[in-house]
Tab-separated table of C-alpha atoms in Angstrom:
chain	number	residue	atom	x	y	z
A	19	UNK	CA	-108.349	16.655	183.686
A	20	UNK	CA	-104.824	16.490	185.858
A	21	UNK	CA	-104.368	14.154	188.471
A	22	UNK	CA	-102.020	15.848	190.821
A	23	UNK	CA	-101.235	16.318	194.583
A	24	UNK	CA	-100.300	19.951	194.066
A	25	UNK	CA	-103.176	21.869	195.515
A	26	UNK	CA	-102.780	24.968	193.471
A	27	UNK	CA	-102.734	23.081	190.109
A	28	UNK	CA	-105.940	20.983	191.467
A	29	UNK	CA	-107.812	24.405	191.969
A	30	UNK	CA	-106.838	25.700	188.872
A	31	UNK	CA	-107.910	22.842	187.014
A	32	UNK	CA	-111.329	22.584	188.689
A	33	UNK	CA	-112.010	26.503	188.031
A	34	UNK	CA	-111.124	25.847	184.297
A	35	UNK	CA	-113.251	22.707	184.068
A	36	UNK	CA	-116.343	24.513	185.821
A	37	UNK	CA	-115.685	27.465	183.891
A	38	UNK	CA	-115.941	25.309	180.435
A	39	UNK	CA	-119.112	23.455	182.120
A	40	UNK	CA	-120.944	26.811	181.790
A	41	UNK	CA	-119.794	28.101	178.277
A	42	UNK	CA	-121.276	27.870	174.947
A	43	UNK	CA	-120.301	24.157	173.665
A	44	UNK	CA	-119.338	23.414	170.319
A	45	UNK	CA	-122.637	21.951	169.137
A	46	UNK	CA	-124.625	24.955	169.979
A	47	UNK	CA	-121.878	27.372	168.818
A	48	UNK	CA	-122.407	25.553	165.396
A	49	UNK	CA	-126.264	25.989	165.481
A	50	UNK	CA	-125.803	29.876	166.532
A	51	UNK	CA	-123.366	30.355	163.486
A	52	UNK	CA	-126.036	28.478	161.340
A	53	UNK	CA	-128.570	30.809	162.694
A	54	UNK	CA	-127.131	34.043	162.140
A	55	UNK	CA	-125.645	33.259	158.456
A	56	UNK	CA	-129.406	32.253	157.687
A	57	UNK	CA	-130.252	35.574	158.939
A	58	UNK	CA	-127.691	37.263	156.859
A	59	UNK	CA	-128.537	35.477	153.697
A	60	UNK	CA	-132.219	36.298	154.319
A	61	UNK	CA	-131.699	40.045	154.362
A	62	UNK	CA	-129.260	39.975	151.355
A	63	UNK	CA	-132.310	38.364	149.429
A	64	UNK	CA	-134.446	41.153	150.043
A	65	UNK	CA	-136.015	42.427	146.824
A	66	UNK	CA	-136.555	46.015	148.275
A	67	UNK	CA	-134.381	47.978	150.829
A	68	UNK	CA	-131.508	45.400	151.225
A	69	UNK	CA	-131.394	44.209	147.469
A	70	UNK	CA	-128.035	46.284	146.649
A	71	UNK	CA	-126.576	46.625	149.882
A	72	UNK	CA	-123.373	44.579	151.466
A	73	UNK	CA	-124.317	43.113	154.658
A	74	UNK	CA	-121.655	41.621	157.040
A	75	UNK	CA	-122.862	39.659	160.019
A	76	UNK	CA	-120.646	38.643	163.033
A	77	UNK	CA	-120.918	37.916	166.524
A	78	UNK	CA	-120.020	40.498	169.612
A	79	UNK	CA	-119.727	40.369	173.194
A	80	UNK	CA	-119.010	37.284	175.049
A	81	UNK	CA	-119.076	34.896	171.946
A	82	UNK	CA	-116.560	36.936	170.072
A	83	UNK	CA	-114.041	37.101	172.937
A	84	UNK	CA	-114.674	33.526	174.425
A	85	UNK	CA	-116.454	34.264	177.746
A	86	UNK	CA	-119.929	33.045	177.523
A	87	UNK	CA	-121.492	31.747	180.290
A	88	UNK	CA	-124.985	30.089	180.668
A	89	UNK	CA	-127.394	32.271	182.846
A	90	UNK	CA	-128.076	30.468	186.252
A	91	UNK	CA	-130.998	28.031	186.319
A	92	UNK	CA	-131.875	28.286	182.667
A	93	UNK	CA	-130.744	26.342	179.509
A	94	UNK	CA	-130.676	29.222	176.917
A	95	UNK	CA	-127.603	31.386	176.269
A	96	UNK	CA	-128.069	35.134	175.614
A	97	UNK	CA	-126.016	35.767	172.802
A	98	UNK	CA	-125.272	39.203	170.123
A	99	UNK	CA	-124.842	39.284	166.609
A	100	UNK	CA	-124.081	42.592	164.685
A	101	UNK	CA	-125.729	43.288	161.121
A	102	UNK	CA	-123.185	45.573	159.866
A	103	UNK	CA	-124.956	47.104	156.967
A	104	UNK	CA	-122.619	49.100	154.304
A	105	UNK	CA	-124.742	52.105	154.169
A	106	UNK	CA	-123.511	55.664	155.816
A	107	UNK	CA	-125.277	56.197	158.933
A	108	UNK	CA	-125.349	60.137	157.945
A	109	UNK	CA	-127.556	59.454	155.215
A	110	UNK	CA	-130.261	57.679	157.004
A	111	UNK	CA	-132.544	58.423	160.338
A	112	UNK	CA	-131.884	55.624	162.540
A	113	UNK	CA	-135.338	54.388	162.827
A	114	UNK	CA	-135.567	53.679	159.131
A	115	UNK	CA	-132.498	51.376	159.570
A	116	UNK	CA	-134.330	49.583	162.148
A	117	UNK	CA	-137.568	49.316	161.116
A	118	UNK	CA	-136.242	47.800	157.578
A	119	UNK	CA	-134.704	45.151	159.398
A	120	UNK	CA	-137.766	44.346	161.403
A	121	UNK	CA	-139.800	44.601	158.215
A	122	UNK	CA	-137.666	42.224	156.261
A	123	UNK	CA	-137.673	39.575	159.329
A	124	UNK	CA	-141.067	39.608	159.759
A	125	UNK	CA	-141.303	38.653	156.191
A	126	UNK	CA	-139.932	35.179	157.193
A	127	UNK	CA	-142.452	32.525	158.312
A	128	UNK	CA	-139.945	31.597	161.192
A	129	UNK	CA	-138.543	34.682	162.275
A	130	UNK	CA	-141.856	36.517	162.321
A	131	UNK	CA	-143.133	33.987	165.141
A	132	UNK	CA	-139.860	34.372	167.282
A	133	UNK	CA	-138.922	37.913	166.802
A	134	UNK	CA	-139.356	40.574	169.711
A	135	UNK	CA	-138.109	44.318	168.704
A	136	UNK	CA	-136.197	45.770	171.478
A	137	UNK	CA	-134.777	49.505	171.465
A	138	UNK	CA	-131.462	48.778	169.859
A	139	UNK	CA	-131.898	45.251	168.550
A	140	UNK	CA	-134.408	42.650	167.539
A	141	UNK	CA	-134.417	39.718	169.648
A	142	UNK	CA	-134.863	36.215	168.274
A	143	UNK	CA	-136.058	33.400	170.848
A	144	UNK	CA	-135.014	30.180	170.061
A	145	UNK	CA	-136.662	28.517	172.705
A	146	UNK	CA	-134.532	25.851	174.976
A	147	UNK	CA	-131.297	27.017	172.827
A	148	UNK	CA	-130.442	30.767	172.702
A	149	UNK	CA	-131.888	34.216	172.978
A	150	UNK	CA	-130.227	35.933	169.859
A	151	UNK	CA	-130.044	39.780	169.823
A	152	UNK	CA	-129.319	41.208	166.216
A	153	UNK	CA	-127.856	44.425	166.434
A	154	UNK	CA	-127.807	46.652	163.252
A	155	UNK	CA	-125.323	49.003	162.609
A	156	UNK	CA	-124.458	51.096	159.805
A	157	UNK	CA	-120.875	52.570	158.786
A	158	UNK	CA	-119.765	55.982	159.998
A	159	UNK	CA	-117.103	56.566	157.592
A	160	UNK	CA	-116.164	54.397	154.406
A	161	UNK	CA	-112.562	53.953	155.414
A	162	UNK	CA	-113.145	52.500	158.629
A	163	UNK	CA	-114.734	48.784	158.854
A	164	UNK	CA	-114.875	48.667	162.536
A	165	UNK	CA	-116.615	51.714	163.909
A	166	UNK	CA	-120.365	51.640	163.533
A	167	UNK	CA	-123.591	53.712	164.297
A	168	UNK	CA	-126.429	51.492	166.103
A	169	UNK	CA	-130.051	52.933	165.711
A	170	UNK	CA	-131.402	53.485	169.031
A	171	UNK	CA	-135.064	53.683	167.523
A	172	UNK	CA	-136.643	54.409	170.827
A	173	UNK	CA	-134.868	57.475	171.155
A	174	UNK	CA	-134.402	58.033	167.606
A	175	UNK	CA	-130.586	58.592	167.581
A	176	UNK	CA	-127.405	56.619	166.312
A	177	UNK	CA	-125.179	55.482	169.183
A	178	UNK	CA	-121.620	54.926	168.107
A	179	UNK	CA	-119.806	51.597	168.654
A	180	UNK	CA	-116.816	49.360	167.737
A	181	UNK	CA	-117.580	45.649	168.358
A	182	UNK	CA	-114.627	44.276	166.241
A	183	UNK	CA	-112.215	47.000	167.796
A	184	UNK	CA	-113.278	46.007	171.549
A	185	UNK	CA	-112.854	42.566	170.679
A	186	UNK	CA	-109.261	42.976	169.437
A	187	UNK	CA	-108.613	45.102	172.630
A	188	UNK	CA	-109.597	42.301	174.735
A	189	UNK	CA	-108.021	39.435	173.062
A	190	UNK	CA	-104.600	41.433	172.886
A	191	UNK	CA	-104.866	41.815	176.794
A	192	UNK	CA	-105.710	38.218	177.542
A	193	UNK	CA	-102.421	37.138	174.992
A	194	UNK	CA	-100.203	38.766	177.161
A	195	UNK	CA	-99.500	35.509	178.632
A	196	UNK	CA	-98.186	33.204	176.446
A	197	UNK	CA	-97.949	29.787	178.463
A	198	UNK	CA	-100.551	29.396	181.362
A	199	UNK	CA	-99.781	27.559	184.487
A	200	UNK	CA	-102.138	24.979	183.358
A	201	UNK	CA	-100.401	24.437	180.091
A	202	UNK	CA	-97.087	23.876	181.896
A	203	UNK	CA	-98.706	21.566	184.210
A	204	UNK	CA	-100.043	19.415	181.065
A	205	UNK	CA	-96.490	19.692	179.692
A	206	UNK	CA	-95.043	18.550	182.849
A	207	UNK	CA	-97.276	15.381	182.894
A	208	UNK	CA	-96.177	14.604	179.417
A	209	UNK	CA	-99.555	14.693	177.952
A	210	UNK	CA	-101.221	16.594	175.242
A	211	UNK	CA	-102.853	19.773	176.383
A	212	UNK	CA	-106.631	19.485	176.332
A	213	UNK	CA	-108.806	22.049	174.746
A	214	UNK	CA	-110.052	23.434	178.411
A	215	UNK	CA	-106.736	24.396	179.365
A	216	UNK	CA	-105.877	26.442	176.418
A	217	UNK	CA	-108.272	29.241	177.285
A	218	UNK	CA	-106.397	32.471	178.783
A	219	UNK	CA	-106.672	33.199	182.353
A	220	UNK	CA	-108.354	36.464	181.580
A	221	UNK	CA	-111.116	34.630	179.920
A	222	UNK	CA	-111.743	32.150	182.524
A	223	UNK	CA	-111.560	34.851	185.407
A	224	UNK	CA	-114.452	36.749	183.571
A	225	UNK	CA	-116.451	33.568	183.103
A	226	UNK	CA	-116.168	32.812	186.786
A	227	UNK	CA	-117.035	36.599	187.806
A	228	UNK	CA	-119.972	36.326	185.429
A	229	UNK	CA	-120.864	32.917	186.759
A	230	UNK	CA	-120.829	34.245	190.382
A	231	UNK	CA	-122.977	37.366	189.092
A	232	UNK	CA	-125.667	34.961	187.893
A	233	UNK	CA	-126.137	33.340	190.941
A	234	UNK	CA	-125.852	36.435	193.242
A	235	UNK	CA	-128.509	38.248	191.342
A	236	UNK	CA	-130.584	35.111	190.407
A	237	UNK	CA	-133.951	36.384	192.318
A	238	UNK	CA	-133.486	39.943	190.988
A	239	UNK	CA	-131.527	39.924	187.483
A	240	UNK	CA	-132.334	43.387	186.703
A	241	UNK	CA	-129.987	44.686	189.696
A	242	UNK	CA	-127.059	42.692	188.051
A	243	UNK	CA	-123.999	44.572	186.388
A	244	UNK	CA	-123.944	44.148	183.005
A	245	UNK	CA	-121.385	41.691	181.290
A	246	UNK	CA	-119.679	44.579	179.500
A	247	UNK	CA	-119.003	46.295	182.857
A	248	UNK	CA	-117.400	43.439	184.388
A	249	UNK	CA	-115.499	42.259	181.443
A	250	UNK	CA	-113.892	45.776	180.734
A	251	UNK	CA	-112.946	46.495	184.406
A	252	UNK	CA	-111.479	42.624	184.632
A	253	UNK	CA	-109.394	43.456	181.287
A	254	UNK	CA	-108.467	46.966	182.530
A	255	UNK	CA	-107.208	45.541	186.139
A	256	UNK	CA	-105.787	42.205	184.802
A	257	UNK	CA	-101.962	42.197	185.230
A	258	UNK	CA	-100.742	39.301	183.025
A	259	UNK	CA	-100.959	36.379	185.595
A	260	UNK	CA	-100.653	32.972	184.145
A	261	UNK	CA	-103.079	31.493	186.916
A	262	UNK	CA	-106.628	31.542	186.709
A	263	UNK	CA	-107.088	31.829	190.430
A	264	UNK	CA	-104.452	34.543	190.563
A	265	UNK	CA	-106.012	36.531	187.652
A	266	UNK	CA	-109.483	36.238	189.440
A	267	UNK	CA	-108.053	37.192	192.873
A	268	UNK	CA	-106.287	40.279	191.409
A	269	UNK	CA	-109.127	41.539	189.436
A	270	UNK	CA	-111.543	41.229	192.094
A	271	UNK	CA	-109.122	42.820	194.741
A	272	UNK	CA	-108.272	45.807	192.332
A	273	UNK	CA	-112.062	46.736	191.478
A	274	UNK	CA	-112.655	46.704	195.308
A	275	UNK	CA	-109.807	48.937	196.011
A	276	UNK	CA	-110.673	51.289	193.164
A	277	UNK	CA	-114.217	51.469	194.658
A	278	UNK	CA	-113.064	52.076	198.115
A	279	UNK	CA	-110.111	54.480	197.361
A	280	UNK	CA	-112.071	56.789	194.659
A	281	UNK	CA	-115.739	56.030	194.346
A	282	UNK	CA	-117.116	54.450	197.559
A	283	UNK	CA	-120.402	56.924	197.394
A	284	UNK	CA	-120.795	57.722	193.604
A	285	UNK	CA	-120.652	55.972	190.563
A	286	UNK	CA	-117.594	56.262	188.109
A	287	UNK	CA	-117.447	56.567	184.378
A	288	UNK	CA	-116.231	53.593	182.386
A	289	UNK	CA	-115.114	54.884	179.009
A	290	UNK	CA	-115.156	52.404	175.951
A	291	UNK	CA	-111.528	51.540	175.425
A	292	UNK	CA	-111.882	51.567	171.830
A	293	UNK	CA	-114.765	54.273	171.628
A	294	UNK	CA	-113.788	56.964	174.592
A	295	UNK	CA	-116.900	58.893	174.179
A	296	UNK	CA	-119.056	55.949	175.081
A	297	UNK	CA	-119.570	55.486	178.796
A	298	UNK	CA	-120.434	51.558	179.403
A	299	UNK	CA	-121.314	52.257	182.551
A	300	UNK	CA	-123.977	55.090	181.900
A	301	UNK	CA	-126.840	53.157	183.284
A	302	UNK	CA	-125.383	53.998	186.953
A	303	UNK	CA	-126.249	57.601	186.266
A	304	UNK	CA	-129.462	56.977	185.273
A	305	UNK	CA	-130.256	54.269	187.982
A	306	UNK	CA	-127.627	55.170	191.009
A	307	UNK	CA	-129.090	52.129	192.853
A	308	UNK	CA	-127.442	49.758	190.606
A	309	UNK	CA	-124.267	51.066	191.583
A	310	UNK	CA	-125.068	50.199	194.992
A	311	UNK	CA	-125.702	46.834	194.120
A	312	UNK	CA	-122.515	46.429	192.081
A	313	UNK	CA	-120.479	47.369	195.149
A	314	UNK	CA	-122.307	44.844	197.230
A	315	UNK	CA	-121.581	42.291	194.771
A	316	UNK	CA	-117.746	43.208	194.581
A	317	UNK	CA	-117.558	43.144	198.488
A	318	UNK	CA	-119.249	39.808	198.744
A	319	UNK	CA	-117.185	38.052	196.271
A	320	UNK	CA	-113.952	39.219	197.513
A	321	UNK	CA	-115.048	38.066	200.977
A	322	UNK	CA	-115.933	34.549	199.309
A	323	UNK	CA	-113.012	34.201	197.575
A	324	UNK	CA	-110.915	35.118	200.813
A	325	UNK	CA	-113.084	32.433	202.857
A	326	UNK	CA	-112.087	29.871	199.974
A	327	UNK	CA	-108.320	30.603	200.261
A	328	UNK	CA	-108.571	29.598	203.894
A	329	UNK	CA	-110.958	26.483	203.751
A	330	UNK	CA	-109.475	23.419	205.212
A	331	UNK	CA	-110.344	20.017	203.587
A	332	UNK	CA	-111.771	18.983	200.417
A	333	UNK	CA	-115.448	18.947	201.706
A	334	UNK	CA	-115.166	22.718	202.938
A	335	UNK	CA	-113.523	23.525	199.463
A	336	UNK	CA	-116.223	21.763	197.515
A	337	UNK	CA	-119.202	23.381	199.486
A	338	UNK	CA	-117.788	27.007	198.857
A	339	UNK	CA	-116.828	26.513	195.305
A	340	UNK	CA	-120.684	25.169	194.548
A	341	UNK	CA	-122.009	27.964	196.208
A	342	UNK	CA	-119.868	30.629	194.330
A	343	UNK	CA	-119.935	29.309	191.061
A	344	UNK	CA	-122.842	26.844	190.950
A	345	UNK	CA	-123.300	23.029	191.885
A	346	UNK	CA	-123.960	21.706	188.400
A	347	UNK	CA	-120.459	23.262	187.057
A	348	UNK	CA	-118.555	21.784	190.139
A	349	UNK	CA	-120.569	18.188	189.512
A	350	UNK	CA	-119.525	18.230	185.946
A	351	UNK	CA	-116.025	19.131	186.744
A	352	UNK	CA	-115.634	16.378	189.337
A	353	UNK	CA	-117.112	13.878	187.094
A	354	UNK	CA	-114.504	14.742	184.510
A	355	UNK	CA	-111.935	14.114	186.945
A	356	UNK	CA	-113.399	10.984	187.804
A	357	UNK	CA	-113.436	9.769	184.195
A	358	UNK	CA	-109.480	10.833	183.957
A	359	UNK	CA	-108.952	8.588	187.244
A	360	UNK	CA	-110.677	5.563	185.931
A	361	UNK	CA	-108.857	6.072	182.443
A	362	UNK	CA	-105.311	6.436	184.206
A	363	UNK	CA	-106.203	3.282	186.172
A	364	UNK	CA	-107.126	1.158	183.402
A	365	UNK	CA	-103.837	2.401	181.664
A	366	UNK	CA	-101.722	1.799	184.538
A	367	UNK	CA	-100.858	5.309	185.104
A	368	UNK	CA	-102.625	5.717	188.212
A	369	UNK	CA	-100.338	5.839	191.555
A	370	UNK	CA	-101.189	6.464	195.205
A	371	UNK	CA	-99.209	8.426	197.660
A	372	UNK	CA	-98.830	7.381	201.470
A	373	UNK	CA	-101.274	9.999	202.314
A	374	UNK	CA	-103.910	8.390	200.157
A	375	UNK	CA	-103.665	10.788	197.560
A	376	UNK	CA	-104.407	9.615	193.782
A	377	UNK	CA	-101.579	10.977	191.606
A	378	UNK	CA	-100.212	10.801	188.064
A	379	UNK	CA	-97.372	7.778	188.066
A	380	UNK	CA	-95.653	9.398	185.284
A	381	UNK	CA	-95.075	12.603	187.304
A	382	UNK	CA	-95.005	11.854	191.169
A	383	UNK	CA	-93.253	8.686	192.614
A	384	UNK	CA	-95.994	6.468	194.169
A	385	UNK	CA	-97.413	3.114	194.406
A	386	UNK	CA	-99.177	1.646	191.458
A	387	UNK	CA	-103.025	1.578	191.493
A	388	UNK	CA	-104.085	-1.928	189.856
A	389	UNK	CA	-106.965	-1.640	186.988
A	390	UNK	CA	-110.345	-2.273	188.723
A	391	UNK	CA	-111.882	-5.615	187.438
A	392	UNK	CA	-114.899	-5.613	189.335
A	393	UNK	CA	-114.217	-9.028	190.729
A	394	UNK	CA	-111.914	-8.558	193.112
A	395	UNK	CA	-108.892	-10.054	191.143
C-alpha cells in the first residue's frame, strides 16, 4: 500500500484494499475455473442428449466483470456460470433442456450430492468455498453468439438474456478512465503499480456498494436489491471519475436524486442495456415493498458517506468505514499498510513529518526513520 500524508490518496488506497479483501481471490478463482470446466467436460461426454452438441461454458455476473464480493459473515461466494448449449431454443421446450442438464449432472457421483435445481439454474454447493449456479442457455439465432434463451422450467418459458453483451457493456464503461488516481499516485512514488490498484473505479465502487448492501441486509437478505440492479445503475450513473471515492459518491448521489425526482413512490423499470426487452427490476413490480427497502438503503448509504466525509480524526474515520464496509476488510487493509510501513522502514525508505505522520521518503521531505532492530540500537 501507499504511505503518504495526502488524505485523499490515503482514503483511495484504503477503499481499494478493503474492496480487494472482500473479492474472489486468485486461488479460489482457479478452483472455480477448474470446477466449471469439469462440468462442461462431463456434459460433453454424455452418451445421450449432449453427445453431438457443442457446449461453451463461461462465467457471468460479478466474476466476468470483476466485481465479486464475499457475502457478509460467510465464507462462500455466490457465482454464476452459463452453459451455452449450441442448439436453437425454438426447437425445444425450455423444460426439456433444463431436465437434460439436471439428468446429466445427477449421473455424476459428486454432482448429484451437491446439486440443487432452481427455477432457472442448477446450484452446486461446494461447502465452505462457493455456490456455483449453473445456468443453461440455448442459441436464439445461429449468427449471434451472445444472445441466449434461458429455460425458466418453473413457468415453462424461455427468457432472453445476453451475458457476454452485458460484460462488454460494463467493461467499456469502466474503461472510460485510462489512468486512475491510484495509478498516478503509485507512479509519483516511483514504484511498480500493485495489482489491487489497477482495478477501475467503477468496479471498486460497485464492490463497495455491494459490501454495504450485504451488511445492511444481513439479517433479512431477502429484502436486499439484487447485484444486477445495483451494478447496472452504478454503470449508468458513472461519469468517468478517476477516483474510487468520487465515483462511489457520484453514483450513490445520482441514484438518490433519480429516486427523489422521478420515482419517490413507485418503482421504475430498469431495461437491460443489451436486451431492452428485459426489465432487470421486474421483482419490484411483483413485490413493491422491495422497492421501499431499496430506497431506504440508498438514503442510508448516502447519509453514511456524508458523515464519513465530515469525520475528524483517524479513529472516527476507522469506525465509520468498518461500520459501512465491514470490520474484517478494514483490518486486512490496515494490516497490509502496516506491512508496507515495516518494509519501507527496513529498506530505509520511511520518513516522518514534524506532525508525526509516516510518509514515503522518496516522495515527501521528511526525517529518516531508522530500521527497527528490536534491541534499541
